[in-house]
mmCIF file of C-alpha atoms in Angstrom:
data_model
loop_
_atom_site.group_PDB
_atom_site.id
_atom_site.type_symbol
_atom_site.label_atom_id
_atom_site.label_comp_id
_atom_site.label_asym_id
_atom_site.label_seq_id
_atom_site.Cartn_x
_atom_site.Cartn_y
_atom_site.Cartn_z
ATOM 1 C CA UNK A 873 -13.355 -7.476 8.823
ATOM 2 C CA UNK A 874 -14.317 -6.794 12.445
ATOM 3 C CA UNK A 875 -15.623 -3.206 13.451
ATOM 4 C CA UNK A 876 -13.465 -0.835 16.171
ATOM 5 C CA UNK A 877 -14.652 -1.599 19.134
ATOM 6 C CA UNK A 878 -15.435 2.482 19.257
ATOM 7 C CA UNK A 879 -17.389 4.863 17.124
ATOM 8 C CA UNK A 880 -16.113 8.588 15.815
ATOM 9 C CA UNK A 881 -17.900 11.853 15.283
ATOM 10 C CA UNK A 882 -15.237 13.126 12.920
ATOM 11 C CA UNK A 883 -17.621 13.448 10.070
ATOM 12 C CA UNK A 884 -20.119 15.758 11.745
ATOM 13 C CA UNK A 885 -17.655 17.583 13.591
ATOM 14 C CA UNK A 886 -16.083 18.378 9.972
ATOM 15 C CA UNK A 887 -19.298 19.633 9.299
ATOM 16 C CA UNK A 888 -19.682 21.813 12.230
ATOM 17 C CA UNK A 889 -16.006 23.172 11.425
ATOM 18 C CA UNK A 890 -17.226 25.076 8.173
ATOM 19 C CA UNK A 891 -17.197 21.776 6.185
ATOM 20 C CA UNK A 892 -13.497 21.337 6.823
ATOM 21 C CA UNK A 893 -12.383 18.308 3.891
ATOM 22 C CA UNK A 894 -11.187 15.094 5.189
ATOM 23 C CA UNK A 895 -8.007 16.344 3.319
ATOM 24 C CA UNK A 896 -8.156 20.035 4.882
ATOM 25 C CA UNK A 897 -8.244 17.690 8.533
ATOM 26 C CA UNK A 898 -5.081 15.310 7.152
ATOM 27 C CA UNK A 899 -3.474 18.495 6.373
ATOM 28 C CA UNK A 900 -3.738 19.603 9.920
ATOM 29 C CA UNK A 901 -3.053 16.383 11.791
ATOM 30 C CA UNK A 902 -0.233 15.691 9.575
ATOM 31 C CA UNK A 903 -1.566 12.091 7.839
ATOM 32 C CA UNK A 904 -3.150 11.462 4.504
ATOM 33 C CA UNK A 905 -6.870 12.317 3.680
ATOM 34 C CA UNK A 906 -7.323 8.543 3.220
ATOM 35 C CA UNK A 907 -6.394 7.829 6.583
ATOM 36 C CA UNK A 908 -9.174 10.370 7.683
ATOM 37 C CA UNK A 909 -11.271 7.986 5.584
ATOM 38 C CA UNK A 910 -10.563 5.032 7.103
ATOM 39 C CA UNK A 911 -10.617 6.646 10.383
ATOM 40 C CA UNK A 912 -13.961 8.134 9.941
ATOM 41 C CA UNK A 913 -15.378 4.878 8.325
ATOM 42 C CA UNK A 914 -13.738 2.866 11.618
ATOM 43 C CA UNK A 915 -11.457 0.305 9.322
ATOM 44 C CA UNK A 916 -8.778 1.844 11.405
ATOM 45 C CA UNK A 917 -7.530 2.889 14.878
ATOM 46 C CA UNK A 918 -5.441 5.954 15.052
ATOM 47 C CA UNK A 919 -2.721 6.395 17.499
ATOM 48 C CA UNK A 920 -3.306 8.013 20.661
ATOM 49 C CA UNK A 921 -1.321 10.620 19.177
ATOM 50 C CA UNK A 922 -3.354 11.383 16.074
ATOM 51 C CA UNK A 923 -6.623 10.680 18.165
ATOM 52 C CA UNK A 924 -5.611 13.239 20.391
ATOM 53 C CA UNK A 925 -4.694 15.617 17.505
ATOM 54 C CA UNK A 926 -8.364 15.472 15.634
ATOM 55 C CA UNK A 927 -9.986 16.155 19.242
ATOM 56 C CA UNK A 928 -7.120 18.652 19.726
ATOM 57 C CA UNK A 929 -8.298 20.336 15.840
ATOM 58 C CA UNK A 930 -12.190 20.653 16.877
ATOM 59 C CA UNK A 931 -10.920 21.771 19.730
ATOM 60 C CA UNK A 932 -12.799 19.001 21.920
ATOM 61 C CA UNK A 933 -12.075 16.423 24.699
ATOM 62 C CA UNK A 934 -11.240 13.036 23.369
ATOM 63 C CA UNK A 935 -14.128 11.514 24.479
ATOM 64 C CA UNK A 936 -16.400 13.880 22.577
ATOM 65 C CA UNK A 937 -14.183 12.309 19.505
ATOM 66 C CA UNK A 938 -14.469 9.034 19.981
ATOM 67 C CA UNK A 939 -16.869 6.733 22.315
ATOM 68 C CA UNK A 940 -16.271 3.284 23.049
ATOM 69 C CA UNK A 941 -18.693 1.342 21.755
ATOM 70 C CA UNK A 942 -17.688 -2.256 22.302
ATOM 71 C CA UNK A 943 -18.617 -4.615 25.677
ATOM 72 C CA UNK B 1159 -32.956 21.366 10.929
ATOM 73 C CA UNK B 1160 -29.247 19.325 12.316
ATOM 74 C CA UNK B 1161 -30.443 16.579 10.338
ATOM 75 C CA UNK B 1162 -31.377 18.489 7.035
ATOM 76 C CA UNK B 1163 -27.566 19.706 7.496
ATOM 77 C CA UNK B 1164 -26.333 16.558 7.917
ATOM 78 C CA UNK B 1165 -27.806 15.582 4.717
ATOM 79 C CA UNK B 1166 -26.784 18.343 3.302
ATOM 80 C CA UNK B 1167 -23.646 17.382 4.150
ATOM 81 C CA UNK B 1168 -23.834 13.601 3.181
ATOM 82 C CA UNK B 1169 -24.483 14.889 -0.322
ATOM 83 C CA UNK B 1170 -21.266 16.916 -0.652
ATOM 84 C CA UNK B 1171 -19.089 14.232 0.809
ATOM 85 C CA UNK B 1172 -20.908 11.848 -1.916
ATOM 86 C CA UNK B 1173 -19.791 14.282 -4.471
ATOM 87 C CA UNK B 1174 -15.844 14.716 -3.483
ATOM 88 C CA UNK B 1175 -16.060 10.961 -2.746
ATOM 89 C CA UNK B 1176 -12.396 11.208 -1.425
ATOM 90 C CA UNK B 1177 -12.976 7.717 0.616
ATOM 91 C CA UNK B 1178 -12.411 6.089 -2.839
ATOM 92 C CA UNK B 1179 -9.497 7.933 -3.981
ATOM 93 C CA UNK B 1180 -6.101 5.875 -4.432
ATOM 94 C CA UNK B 1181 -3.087 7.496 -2.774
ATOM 95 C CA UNK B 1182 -0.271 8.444 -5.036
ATOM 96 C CA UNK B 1183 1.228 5.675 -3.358
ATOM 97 C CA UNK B 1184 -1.087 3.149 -3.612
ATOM 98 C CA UNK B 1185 -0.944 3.913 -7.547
ATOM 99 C CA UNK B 1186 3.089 3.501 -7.588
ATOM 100 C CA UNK B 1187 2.242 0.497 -6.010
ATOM 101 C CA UNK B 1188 -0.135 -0.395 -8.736
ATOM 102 C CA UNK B 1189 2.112 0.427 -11.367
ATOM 103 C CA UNK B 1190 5.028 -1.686 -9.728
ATOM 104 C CA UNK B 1191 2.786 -4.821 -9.502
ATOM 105 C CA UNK B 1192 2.152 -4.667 -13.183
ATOM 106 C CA UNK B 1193 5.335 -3.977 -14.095
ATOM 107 C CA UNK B 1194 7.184 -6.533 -12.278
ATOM 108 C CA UNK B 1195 4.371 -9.051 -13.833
ATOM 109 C CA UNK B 1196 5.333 -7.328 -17.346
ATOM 110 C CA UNK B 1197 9.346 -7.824 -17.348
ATOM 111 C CA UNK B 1198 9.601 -11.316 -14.543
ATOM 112 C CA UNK B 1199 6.341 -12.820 -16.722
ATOM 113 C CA UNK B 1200 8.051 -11.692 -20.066
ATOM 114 C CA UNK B 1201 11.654 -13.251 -18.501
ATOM 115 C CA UNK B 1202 10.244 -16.243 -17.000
ATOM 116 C CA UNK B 1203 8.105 -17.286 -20.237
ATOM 117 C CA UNK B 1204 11.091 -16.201 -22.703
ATOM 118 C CA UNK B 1205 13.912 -17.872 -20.686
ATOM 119 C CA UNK B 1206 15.134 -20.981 -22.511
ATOM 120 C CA UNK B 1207 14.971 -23.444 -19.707
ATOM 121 C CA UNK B 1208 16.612 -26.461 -21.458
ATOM 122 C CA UNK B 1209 19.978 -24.857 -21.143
ATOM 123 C CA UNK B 1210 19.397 -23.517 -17.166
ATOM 124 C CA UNK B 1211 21.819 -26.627 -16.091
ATOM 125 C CA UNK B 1212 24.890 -24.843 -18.455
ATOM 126 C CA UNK B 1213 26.954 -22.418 -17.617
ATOM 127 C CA UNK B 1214 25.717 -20.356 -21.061
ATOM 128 C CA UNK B 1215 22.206 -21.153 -19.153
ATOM 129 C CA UNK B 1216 23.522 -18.918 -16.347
ATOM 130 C CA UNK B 1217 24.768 -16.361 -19.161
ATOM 131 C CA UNK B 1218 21.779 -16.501 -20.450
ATOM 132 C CA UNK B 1219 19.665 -15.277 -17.364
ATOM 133 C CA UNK B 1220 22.332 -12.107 -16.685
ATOM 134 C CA UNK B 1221 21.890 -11.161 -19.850
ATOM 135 C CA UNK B 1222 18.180 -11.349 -19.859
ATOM 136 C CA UNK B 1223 17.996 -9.794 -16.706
ATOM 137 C CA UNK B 1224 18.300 -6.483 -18.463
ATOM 138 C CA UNK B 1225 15.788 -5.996 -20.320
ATOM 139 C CA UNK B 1226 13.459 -7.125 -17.682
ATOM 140 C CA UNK B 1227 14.835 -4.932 -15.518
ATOM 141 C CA UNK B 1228 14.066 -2.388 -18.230
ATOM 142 C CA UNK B 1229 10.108 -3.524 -19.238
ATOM 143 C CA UNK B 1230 9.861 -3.356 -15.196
ATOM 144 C CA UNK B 1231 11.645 0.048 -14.830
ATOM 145 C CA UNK B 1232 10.731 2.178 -17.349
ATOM 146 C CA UNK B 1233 6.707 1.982 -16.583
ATOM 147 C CA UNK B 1234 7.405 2.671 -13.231
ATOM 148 C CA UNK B 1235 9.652 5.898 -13.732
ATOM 149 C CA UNK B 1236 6.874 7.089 -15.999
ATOM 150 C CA UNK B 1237 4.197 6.609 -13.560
ATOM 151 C CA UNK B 1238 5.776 7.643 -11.080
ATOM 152 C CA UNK B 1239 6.404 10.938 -12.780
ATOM 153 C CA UNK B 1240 2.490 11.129 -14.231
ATOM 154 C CA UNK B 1241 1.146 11.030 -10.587
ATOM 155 C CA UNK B 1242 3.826 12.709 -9.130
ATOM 156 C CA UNK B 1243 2.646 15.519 -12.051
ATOM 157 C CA UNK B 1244 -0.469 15.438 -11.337
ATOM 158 C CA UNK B 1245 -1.100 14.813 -7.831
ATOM 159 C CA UNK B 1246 2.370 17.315 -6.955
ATOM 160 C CA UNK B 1247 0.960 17.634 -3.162
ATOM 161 C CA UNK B 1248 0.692 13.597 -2.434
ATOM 162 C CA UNK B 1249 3.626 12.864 -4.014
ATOM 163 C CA UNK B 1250 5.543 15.310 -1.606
ATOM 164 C CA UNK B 1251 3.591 13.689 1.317
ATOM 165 C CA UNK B 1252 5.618 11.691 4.032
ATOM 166 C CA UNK B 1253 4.292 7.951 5.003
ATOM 167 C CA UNK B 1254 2.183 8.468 7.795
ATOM 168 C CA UNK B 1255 1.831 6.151 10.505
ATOM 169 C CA UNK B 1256 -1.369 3.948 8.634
ATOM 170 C CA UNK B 1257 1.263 4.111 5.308
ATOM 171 C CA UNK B 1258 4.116 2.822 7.437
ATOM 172 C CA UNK B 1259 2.031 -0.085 9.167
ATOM 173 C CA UNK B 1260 0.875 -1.423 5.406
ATOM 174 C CA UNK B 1261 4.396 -1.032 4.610
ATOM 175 C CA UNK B 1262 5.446 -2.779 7.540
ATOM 176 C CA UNK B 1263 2.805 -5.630 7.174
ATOM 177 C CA UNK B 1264 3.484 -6.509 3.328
ATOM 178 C CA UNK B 1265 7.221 -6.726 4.313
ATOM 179 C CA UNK B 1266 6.272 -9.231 7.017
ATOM 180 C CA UNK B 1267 4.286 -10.937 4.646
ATOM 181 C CA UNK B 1268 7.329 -10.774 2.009
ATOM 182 C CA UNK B 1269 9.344 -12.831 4.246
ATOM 183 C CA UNK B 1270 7.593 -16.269 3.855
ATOM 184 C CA UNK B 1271 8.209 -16.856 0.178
ATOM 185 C CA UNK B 1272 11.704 -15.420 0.650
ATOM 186 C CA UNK B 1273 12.334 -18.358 3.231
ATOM 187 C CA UNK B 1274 10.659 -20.796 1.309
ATOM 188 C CA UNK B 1275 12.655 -19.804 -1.968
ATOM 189 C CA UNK B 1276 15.907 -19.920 -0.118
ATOM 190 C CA UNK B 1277 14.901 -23.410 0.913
ATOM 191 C CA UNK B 1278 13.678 -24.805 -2.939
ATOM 192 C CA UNK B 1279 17.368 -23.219 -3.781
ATOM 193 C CA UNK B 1280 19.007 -25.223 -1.160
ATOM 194 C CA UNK B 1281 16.994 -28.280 -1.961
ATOM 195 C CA UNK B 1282 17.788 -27.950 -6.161
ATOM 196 C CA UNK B 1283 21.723 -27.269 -5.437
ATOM 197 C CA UNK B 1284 21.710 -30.836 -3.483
ATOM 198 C CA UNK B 1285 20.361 -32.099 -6.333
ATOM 199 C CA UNK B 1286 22.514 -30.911 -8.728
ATOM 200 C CA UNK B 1287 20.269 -28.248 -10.483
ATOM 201 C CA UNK B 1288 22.774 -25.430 -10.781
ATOM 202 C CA UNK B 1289 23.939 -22.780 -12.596
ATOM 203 C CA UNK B 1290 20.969 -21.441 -14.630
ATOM 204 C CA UNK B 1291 18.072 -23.146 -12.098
ATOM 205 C CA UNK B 1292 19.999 -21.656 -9.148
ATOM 206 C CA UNK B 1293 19.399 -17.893 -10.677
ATOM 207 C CA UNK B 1294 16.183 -18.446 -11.716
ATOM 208 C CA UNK B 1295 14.870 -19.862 -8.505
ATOM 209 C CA UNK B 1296 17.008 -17.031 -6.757
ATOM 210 C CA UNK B 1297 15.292 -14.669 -8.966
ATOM 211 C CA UNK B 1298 11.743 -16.460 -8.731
ATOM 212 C CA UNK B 1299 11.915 -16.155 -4.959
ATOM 213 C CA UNK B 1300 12.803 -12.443 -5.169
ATOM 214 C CA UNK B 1301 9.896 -11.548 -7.856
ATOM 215 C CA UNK B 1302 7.309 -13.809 -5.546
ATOM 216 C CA UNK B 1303 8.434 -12.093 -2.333
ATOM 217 C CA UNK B 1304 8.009 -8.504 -4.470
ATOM 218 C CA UNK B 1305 4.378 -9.916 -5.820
ATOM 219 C CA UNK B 1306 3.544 -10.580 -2.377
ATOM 220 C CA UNK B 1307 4.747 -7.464 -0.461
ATOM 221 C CA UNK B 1308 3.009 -5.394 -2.828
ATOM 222 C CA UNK B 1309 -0.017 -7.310 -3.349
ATOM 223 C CA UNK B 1310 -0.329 -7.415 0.328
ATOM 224 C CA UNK B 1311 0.191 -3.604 0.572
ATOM 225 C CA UNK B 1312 -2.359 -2.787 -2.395
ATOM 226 C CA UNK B 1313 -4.966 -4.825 0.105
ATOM 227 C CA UNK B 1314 -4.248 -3.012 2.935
ATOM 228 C CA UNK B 1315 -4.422 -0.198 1.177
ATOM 229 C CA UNK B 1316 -8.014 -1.365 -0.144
ATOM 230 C CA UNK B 1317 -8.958 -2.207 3.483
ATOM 231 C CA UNK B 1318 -7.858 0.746 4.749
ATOM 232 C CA UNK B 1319 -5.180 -0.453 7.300
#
């Protein structure tokens, strides 16, 4: 399967957000903790809606989120 | 010291190892595919096809329709009632929008053996297979499109969109 064409920092900032569970983050964006999972892992591309509400969670820019990584 | 935390971190998430959890639907999905194998296998292999062309052939099939129905229902109301036990939380869940585009892809992918079963029906009435072959093709086409919905769903699900 091809890769996103952009790369995520979900995992760490989960980290940085008192180790906040892929399921505590579903919770709060309103999908499932396995579509955290496949976020995070980059087997698939949000919404702009959901992208905006992980950055919105962290409390970050979108950009600081997610990075395009493709050409 | 970021990194050491990062490791740190690594291990936990190796230890919940959510990434490989199944969904509580994924499992209902799981437990439909093997049922529908169960009771449409069991039907399919029991089904005595030397009388399909009859009208009794065509009895035959109604009647055998429910306990199929049955062998496919009764595994998925109690599996759907074990996860939904123990795994209360998911099974309140809504589809979100990742759910509802696997849902919306094995439908699509449903479609083409439900045209092409419509067609072999069409086909076998011009020749004169009827009654009996006419519900069981019918029926095949229905079971097929159902294998191939879910089966497409369950490797979405696997794939993660």
């Amino acid at each position: 399967m091809a890769r996103l064409p952009f790369d995520n920092d979900i995992k760490t900032l989960r980290f940085l957000s008192d180790e906040m569970t892929q399921g505590d983050l579903g919770d709060k964006v309103g999908v499932t903790r396995q579509t955290i999972a496949a976020i995070e892992q980059g087997k698939y591309s949000p919404s702009l809606e959901v992208a905006f509400r992980i950055a919105r969670v962290f409390g970050k820019p979108l950009e600081e989120v997610f990075r395009w990584a493709g050409d | 010291m970021f990194d050491s935390m990062l490791n740190k971190y690594n291990i936990v998430s190796e230890s919940l190892n959510v990434e490989c959890a199944m969904s509580f639907r994924e499992k209902i999905h799981w437990v439909a595919f093997v049922g529908l194998l169960a009771g449409f296998g069991w039907y399919f292999l029991s089904y005595p096809w030397e009388t399909a062309n009859t009208r009794m052939g065509m009895m035959t099939s109604v009647w055998m329709l429910f306990p199929a129905t049955i062998i496919f229902l009764v595994p998925m109301i109690a599996g759907s009632a074990y996860f939904a036990i123990r795994t209360p939380k998911e099974a309140n869940l809504r589809e979100d929008e990742r759910e509802k585009l696997i849902h919306l892809k094995g439908t699509h992918a449903a479609y083409y053996p439900l045209v092409l079963g419509v067609w072999a029906n069409i086909f076998a009435m011009i020749n004169g297979l009827i009654y009996g072959w006419s519900v069981n093709i019918l029926m095949a086409t229905l079971v097929l499109a159902e294998l191939v919905r879910v089966g497409a769903q369950l490797y979405y699900y696997r794939r993660g969109y």
